[in-house]
PDB file of C-alpha atoms in Angstrom:
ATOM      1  CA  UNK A  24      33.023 -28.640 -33.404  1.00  0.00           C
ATOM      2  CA  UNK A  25      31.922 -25.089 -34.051  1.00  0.00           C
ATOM      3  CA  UNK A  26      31.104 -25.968 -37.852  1.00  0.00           C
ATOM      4  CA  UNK A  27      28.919 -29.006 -36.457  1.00  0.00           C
ATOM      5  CA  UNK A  28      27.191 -26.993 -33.958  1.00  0.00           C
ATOM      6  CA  UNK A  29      26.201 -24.207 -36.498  1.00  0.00           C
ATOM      7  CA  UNK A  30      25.302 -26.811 -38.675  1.00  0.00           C
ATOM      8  CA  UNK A  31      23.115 -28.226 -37.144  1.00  0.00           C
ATOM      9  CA  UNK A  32      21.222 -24.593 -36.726  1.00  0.00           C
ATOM     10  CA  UNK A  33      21.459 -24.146 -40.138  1.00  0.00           C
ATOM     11  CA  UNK A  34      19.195 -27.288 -40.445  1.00  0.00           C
ATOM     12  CA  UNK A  35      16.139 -25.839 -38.118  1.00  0.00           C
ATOM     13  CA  UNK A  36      16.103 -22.331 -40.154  1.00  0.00           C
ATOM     14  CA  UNK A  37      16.300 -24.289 -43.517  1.00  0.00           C
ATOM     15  CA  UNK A  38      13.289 -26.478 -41.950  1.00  0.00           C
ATOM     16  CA  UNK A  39      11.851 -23.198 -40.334  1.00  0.00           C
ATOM     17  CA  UNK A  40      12.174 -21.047 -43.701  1.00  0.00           C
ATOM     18  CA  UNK A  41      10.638 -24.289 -45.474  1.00  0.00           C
ATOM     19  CA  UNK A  42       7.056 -24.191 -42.857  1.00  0.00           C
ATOM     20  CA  UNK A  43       4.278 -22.183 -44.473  1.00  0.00           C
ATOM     21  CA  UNK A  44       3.998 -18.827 -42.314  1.00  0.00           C
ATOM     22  CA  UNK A  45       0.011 -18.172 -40.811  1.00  0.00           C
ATOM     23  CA  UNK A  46      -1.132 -16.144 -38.242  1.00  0.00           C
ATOM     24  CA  UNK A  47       0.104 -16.475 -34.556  1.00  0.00           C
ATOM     25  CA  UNK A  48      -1.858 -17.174 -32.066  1.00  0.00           C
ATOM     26  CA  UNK A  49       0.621 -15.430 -29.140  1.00  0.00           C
ATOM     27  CA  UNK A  50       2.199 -16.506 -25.911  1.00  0.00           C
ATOM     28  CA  UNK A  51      -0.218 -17.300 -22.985  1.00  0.00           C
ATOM     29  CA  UNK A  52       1.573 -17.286 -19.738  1.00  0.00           C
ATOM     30  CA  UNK A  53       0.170 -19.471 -16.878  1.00  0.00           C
ATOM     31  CA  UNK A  54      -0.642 -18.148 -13.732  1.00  0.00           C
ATOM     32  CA  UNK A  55       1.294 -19.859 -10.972  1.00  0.00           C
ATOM     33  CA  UNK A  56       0.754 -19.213  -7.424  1.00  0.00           C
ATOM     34  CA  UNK A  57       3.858 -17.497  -5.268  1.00  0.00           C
ATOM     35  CA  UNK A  58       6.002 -19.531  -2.803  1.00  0.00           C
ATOM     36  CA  UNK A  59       6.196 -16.749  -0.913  1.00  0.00           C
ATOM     37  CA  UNK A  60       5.701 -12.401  -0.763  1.00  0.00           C
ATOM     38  CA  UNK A  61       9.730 -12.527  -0.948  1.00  0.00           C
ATOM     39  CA  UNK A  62      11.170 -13.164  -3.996  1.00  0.00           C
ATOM     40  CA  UNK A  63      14.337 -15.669  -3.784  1.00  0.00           C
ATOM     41  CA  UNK A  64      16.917 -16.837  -7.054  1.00  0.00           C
ATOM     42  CA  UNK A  65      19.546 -19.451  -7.143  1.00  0.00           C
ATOM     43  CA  UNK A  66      21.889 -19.053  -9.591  1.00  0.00           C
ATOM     44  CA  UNK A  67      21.863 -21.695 -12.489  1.00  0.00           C
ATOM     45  CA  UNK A  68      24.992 -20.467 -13.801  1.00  0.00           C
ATOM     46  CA  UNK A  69      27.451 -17.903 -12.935  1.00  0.00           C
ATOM     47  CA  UNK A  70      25.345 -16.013 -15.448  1.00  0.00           C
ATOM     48  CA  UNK A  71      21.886 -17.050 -14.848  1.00  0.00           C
ATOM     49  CA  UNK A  72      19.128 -16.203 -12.525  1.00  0.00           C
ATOM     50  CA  UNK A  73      15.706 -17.268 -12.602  1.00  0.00           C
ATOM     51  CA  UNK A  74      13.062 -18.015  -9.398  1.00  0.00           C
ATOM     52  CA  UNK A  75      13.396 -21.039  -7.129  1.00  0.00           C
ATOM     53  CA  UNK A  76       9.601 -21.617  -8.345  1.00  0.00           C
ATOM     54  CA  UNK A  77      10.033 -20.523 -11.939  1.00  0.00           C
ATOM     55  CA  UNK A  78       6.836 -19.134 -13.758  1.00  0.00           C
ATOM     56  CA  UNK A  79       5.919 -21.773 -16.474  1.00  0.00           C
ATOM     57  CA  UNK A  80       5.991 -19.983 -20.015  1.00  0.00           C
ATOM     58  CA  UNK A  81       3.195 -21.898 -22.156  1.00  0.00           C
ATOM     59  CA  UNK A  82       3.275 -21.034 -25.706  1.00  0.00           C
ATOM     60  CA  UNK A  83       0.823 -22.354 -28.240  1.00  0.00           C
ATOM     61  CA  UNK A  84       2.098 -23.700 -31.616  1.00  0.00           C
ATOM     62  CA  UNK A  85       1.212 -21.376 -34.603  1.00  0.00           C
ATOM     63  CA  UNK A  86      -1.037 -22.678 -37.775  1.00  0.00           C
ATOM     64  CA  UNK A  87       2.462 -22.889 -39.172  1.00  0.00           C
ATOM     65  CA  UNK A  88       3.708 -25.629 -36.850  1.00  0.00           C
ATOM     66  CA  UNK A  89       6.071 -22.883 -34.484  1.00  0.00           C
ATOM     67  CA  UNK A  90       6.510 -22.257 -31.420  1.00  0.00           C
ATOM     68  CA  UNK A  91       7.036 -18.588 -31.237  1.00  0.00           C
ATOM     69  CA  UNK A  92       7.744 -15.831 -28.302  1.00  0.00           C
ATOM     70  CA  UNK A  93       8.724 -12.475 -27.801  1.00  0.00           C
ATOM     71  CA  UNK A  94      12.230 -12.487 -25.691  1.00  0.00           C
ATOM     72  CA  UNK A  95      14.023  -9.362 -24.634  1.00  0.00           C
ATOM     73  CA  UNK A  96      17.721  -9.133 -26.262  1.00  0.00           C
ATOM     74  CA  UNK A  97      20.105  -5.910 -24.326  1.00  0.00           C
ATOM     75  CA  UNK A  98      16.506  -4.749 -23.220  1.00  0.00           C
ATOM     76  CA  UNK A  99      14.632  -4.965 -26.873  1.00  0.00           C
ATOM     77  CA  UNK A 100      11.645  -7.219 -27.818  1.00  0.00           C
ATOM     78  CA  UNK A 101      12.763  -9.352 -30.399  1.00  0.00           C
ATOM     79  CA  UNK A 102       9.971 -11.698 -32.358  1.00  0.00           C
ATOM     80  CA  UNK A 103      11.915 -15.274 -32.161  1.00  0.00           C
ATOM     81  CA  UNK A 104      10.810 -18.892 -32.905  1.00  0.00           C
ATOM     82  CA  UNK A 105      11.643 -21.227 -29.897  1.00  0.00           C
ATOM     83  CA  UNK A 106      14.344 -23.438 -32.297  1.00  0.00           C
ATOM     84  CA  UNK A 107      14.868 -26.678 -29.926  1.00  0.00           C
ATOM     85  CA  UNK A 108      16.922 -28.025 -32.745  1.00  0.00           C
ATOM     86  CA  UNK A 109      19.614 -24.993 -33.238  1.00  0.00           C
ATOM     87  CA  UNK A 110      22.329 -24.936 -31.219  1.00  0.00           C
ATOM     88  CA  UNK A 111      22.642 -21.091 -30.770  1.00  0.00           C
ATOM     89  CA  UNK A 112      20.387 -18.071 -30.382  1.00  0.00           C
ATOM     90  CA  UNK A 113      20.544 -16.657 -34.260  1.00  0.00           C
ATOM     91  CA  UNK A 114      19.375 -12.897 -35.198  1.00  0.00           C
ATOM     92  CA  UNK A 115      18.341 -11.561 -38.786  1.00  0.00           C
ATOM     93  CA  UNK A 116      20.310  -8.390 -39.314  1.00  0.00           C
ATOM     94  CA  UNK A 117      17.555  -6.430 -38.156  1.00  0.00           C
ATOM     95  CA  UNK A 118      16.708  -7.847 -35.038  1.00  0.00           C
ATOM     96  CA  UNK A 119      20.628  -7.400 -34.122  1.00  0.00           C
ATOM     97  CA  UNK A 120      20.276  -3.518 -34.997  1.00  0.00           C
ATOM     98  CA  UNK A 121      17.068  -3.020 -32.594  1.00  0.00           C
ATOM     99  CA  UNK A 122      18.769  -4.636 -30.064  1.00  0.00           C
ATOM    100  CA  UNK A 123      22.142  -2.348 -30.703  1.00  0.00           C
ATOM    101  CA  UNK A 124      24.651  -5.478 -31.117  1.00  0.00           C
ATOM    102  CA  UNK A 125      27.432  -4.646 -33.206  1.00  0.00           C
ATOM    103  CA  UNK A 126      28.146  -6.378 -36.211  1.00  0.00           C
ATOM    104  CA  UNK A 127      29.680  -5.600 -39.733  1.00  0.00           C
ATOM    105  CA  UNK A 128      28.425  -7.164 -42.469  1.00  0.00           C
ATOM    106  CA  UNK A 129      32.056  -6.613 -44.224  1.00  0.00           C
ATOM    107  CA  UNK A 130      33.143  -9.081 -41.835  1.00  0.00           C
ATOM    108  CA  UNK A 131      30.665 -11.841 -42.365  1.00  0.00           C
ATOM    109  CA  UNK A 132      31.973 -15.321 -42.900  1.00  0.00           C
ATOM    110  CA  UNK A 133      30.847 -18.550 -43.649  1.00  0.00           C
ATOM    111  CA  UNK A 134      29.393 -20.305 -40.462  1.00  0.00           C
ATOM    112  CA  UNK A 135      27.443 -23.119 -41.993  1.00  0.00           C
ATOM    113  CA  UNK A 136      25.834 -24.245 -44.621  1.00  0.00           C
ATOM    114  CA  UNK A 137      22.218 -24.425 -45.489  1.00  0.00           C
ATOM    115  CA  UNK A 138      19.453 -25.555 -48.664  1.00  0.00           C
ATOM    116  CA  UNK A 139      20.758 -22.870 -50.608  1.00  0.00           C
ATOM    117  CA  UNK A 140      24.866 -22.970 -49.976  1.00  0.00           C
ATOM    118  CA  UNK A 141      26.892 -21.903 -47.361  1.00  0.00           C
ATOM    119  CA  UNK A 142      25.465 -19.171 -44.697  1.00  0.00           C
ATOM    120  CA  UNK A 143      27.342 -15.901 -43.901  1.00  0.00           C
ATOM    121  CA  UNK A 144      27.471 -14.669 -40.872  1.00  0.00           C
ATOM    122  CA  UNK A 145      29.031 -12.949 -37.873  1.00  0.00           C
ATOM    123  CA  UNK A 146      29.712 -14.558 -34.217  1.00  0.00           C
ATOM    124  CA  UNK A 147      28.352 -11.796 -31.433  1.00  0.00           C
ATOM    125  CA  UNK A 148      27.644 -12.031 -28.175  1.00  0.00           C
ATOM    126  CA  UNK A 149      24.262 -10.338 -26.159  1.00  0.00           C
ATOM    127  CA  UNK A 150      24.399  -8.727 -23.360  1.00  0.00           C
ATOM    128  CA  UNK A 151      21.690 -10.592 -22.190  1.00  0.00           C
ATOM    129  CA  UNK A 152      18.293 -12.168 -23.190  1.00  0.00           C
ATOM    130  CA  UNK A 153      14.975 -12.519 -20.957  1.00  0.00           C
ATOM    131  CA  UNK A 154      11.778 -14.178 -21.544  1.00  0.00           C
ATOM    132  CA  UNK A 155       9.282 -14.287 -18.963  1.00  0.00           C
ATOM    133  CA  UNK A 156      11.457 -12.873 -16.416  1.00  0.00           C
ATOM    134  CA  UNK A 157      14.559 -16.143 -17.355  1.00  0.00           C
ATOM    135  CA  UNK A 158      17.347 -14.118 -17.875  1.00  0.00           C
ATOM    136  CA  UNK A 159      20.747 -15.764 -19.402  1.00  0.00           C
ATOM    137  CA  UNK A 160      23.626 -12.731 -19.509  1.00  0.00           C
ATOM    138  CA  UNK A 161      26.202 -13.264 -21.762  1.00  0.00           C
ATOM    139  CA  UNK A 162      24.524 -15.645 -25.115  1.00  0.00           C
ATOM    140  CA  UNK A 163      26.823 -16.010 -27.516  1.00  0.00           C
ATOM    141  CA  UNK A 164      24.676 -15.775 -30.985  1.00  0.00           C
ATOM    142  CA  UNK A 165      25.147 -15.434 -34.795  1.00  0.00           C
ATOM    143  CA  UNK A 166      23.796 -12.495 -36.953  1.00  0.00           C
ATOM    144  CA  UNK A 167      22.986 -14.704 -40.499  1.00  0.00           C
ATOM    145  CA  UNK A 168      22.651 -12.867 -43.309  1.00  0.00           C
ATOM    146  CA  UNK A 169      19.564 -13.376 -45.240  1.00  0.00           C
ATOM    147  CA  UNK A 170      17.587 -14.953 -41.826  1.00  0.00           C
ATOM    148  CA  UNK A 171      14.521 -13.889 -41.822  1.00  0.00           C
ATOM    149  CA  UNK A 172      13.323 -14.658 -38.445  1.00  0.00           C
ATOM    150  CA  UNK A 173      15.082 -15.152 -35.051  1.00  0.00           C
ATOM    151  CA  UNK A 174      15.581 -18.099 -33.273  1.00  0.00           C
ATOM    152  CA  UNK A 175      16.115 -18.899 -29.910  1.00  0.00           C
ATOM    153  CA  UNK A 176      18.132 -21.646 -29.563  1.00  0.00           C
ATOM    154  CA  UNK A 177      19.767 -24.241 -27.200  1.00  0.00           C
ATOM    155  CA  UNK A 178      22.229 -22.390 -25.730  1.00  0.00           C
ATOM    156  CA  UNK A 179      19.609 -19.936 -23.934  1.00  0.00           C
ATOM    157  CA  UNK A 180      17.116 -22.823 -23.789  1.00  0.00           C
ATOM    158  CA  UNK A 181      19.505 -25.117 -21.650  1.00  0.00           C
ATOM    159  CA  UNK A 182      19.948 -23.035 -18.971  1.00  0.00           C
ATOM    160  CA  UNK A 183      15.986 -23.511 -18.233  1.00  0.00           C
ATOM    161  CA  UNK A 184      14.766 -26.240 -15.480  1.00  0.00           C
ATOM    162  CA  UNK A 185      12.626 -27.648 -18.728  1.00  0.00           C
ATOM    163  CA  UNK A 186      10.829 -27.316 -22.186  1.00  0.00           C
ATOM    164  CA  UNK A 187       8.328 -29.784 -22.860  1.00  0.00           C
ATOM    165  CA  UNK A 188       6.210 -30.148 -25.689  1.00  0.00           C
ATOM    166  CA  UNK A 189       2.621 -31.854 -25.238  1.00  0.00           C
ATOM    167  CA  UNK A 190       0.036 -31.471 -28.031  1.00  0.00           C
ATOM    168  CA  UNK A 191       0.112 -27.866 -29.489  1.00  0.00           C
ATOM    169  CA  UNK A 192       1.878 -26.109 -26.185  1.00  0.00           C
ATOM    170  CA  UNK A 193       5.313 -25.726 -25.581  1.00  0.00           C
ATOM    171  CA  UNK A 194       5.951 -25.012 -22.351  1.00  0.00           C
ATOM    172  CA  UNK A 195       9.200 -22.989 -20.697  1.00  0.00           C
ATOM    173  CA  UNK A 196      10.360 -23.751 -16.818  1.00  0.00           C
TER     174      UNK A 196
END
């Protein structure tokens, strides 16, 4: 099952290397007005938190066709595309080194296979990740050797209320 799921990630950064890259065009975060001056949360997990009225992220898609974001990982901006087709949040080497997860690329095995051949790789897991204030503690991820951007994938991305895409915005709840 583990082979299928990181298969299928492999897939979206093969498609994701394959994109030609072009200038971003950023995050734009709607305004939405507050419920109330209190602050409330409901847990969506044991290990998730986000507002009862969560602030809608709204990205807009890049002249390269991505959907990309800035997401805190242990406390450190990390560039990521939103991946809605990999199944796990996935790090380039040094991406997991600003964010201080250990890893040891002595240990790297194969965890998939990709255009080129089989992916190495190491299994880690974050302390947390948080973009736009949706926090998921505990995201199991991959460091991939040779990825040379981040994704964020469905295993952060599920514990959201939704992600809809409409035209050139994604948008986050």
């Amino acid at each position: 099952m583990k082979v299928a799921l990181v298969s299928v990630m492999v897939v979206g950064v093969a498609i994701g290397l394959a994109w030609p890259s072009g200038k971003p065009r950023g995050v734009v975060v709607a305004p939405v007005p507050a419920a109330s001056s209190a602050a409330t949360t409901r847990p969506l997990a044991a290990s998730v938190t986000v507002a009862d009225v969560p602030q809608p992220t709204v990205i807009e898609r890049q002249d390269n066709g991505h959907f990309s974001t800035v997401a805190d990982v242990n406390g450190e901006p990390i560039k990521f595309v939103v991946d809605t087709g990999a199944s796990v949040v996935a790090l380039t080497q040094d991406d997991a080194r600003r964010a201080g997860v250990q890893f040891d690329p002595a240990q790297f095995t194969t965890v998939g296979t990709g255009a080129g051949g089989a992916l190495q790789g190491q299994e880690v897991e974050l302390r947390d990740v948080v973009l736009d204030g949706k926090r998921v503690d505990g995201v199991r991820a991959l460091v991939i050797d040779g990825l040379t951007v981040s994704l964020l994938g469905q295993n952060f991305l599920r514990h959201l209320d939704s992600v809809a895409i409409s035209g050139d915005t994604m948008t986050l709840k």
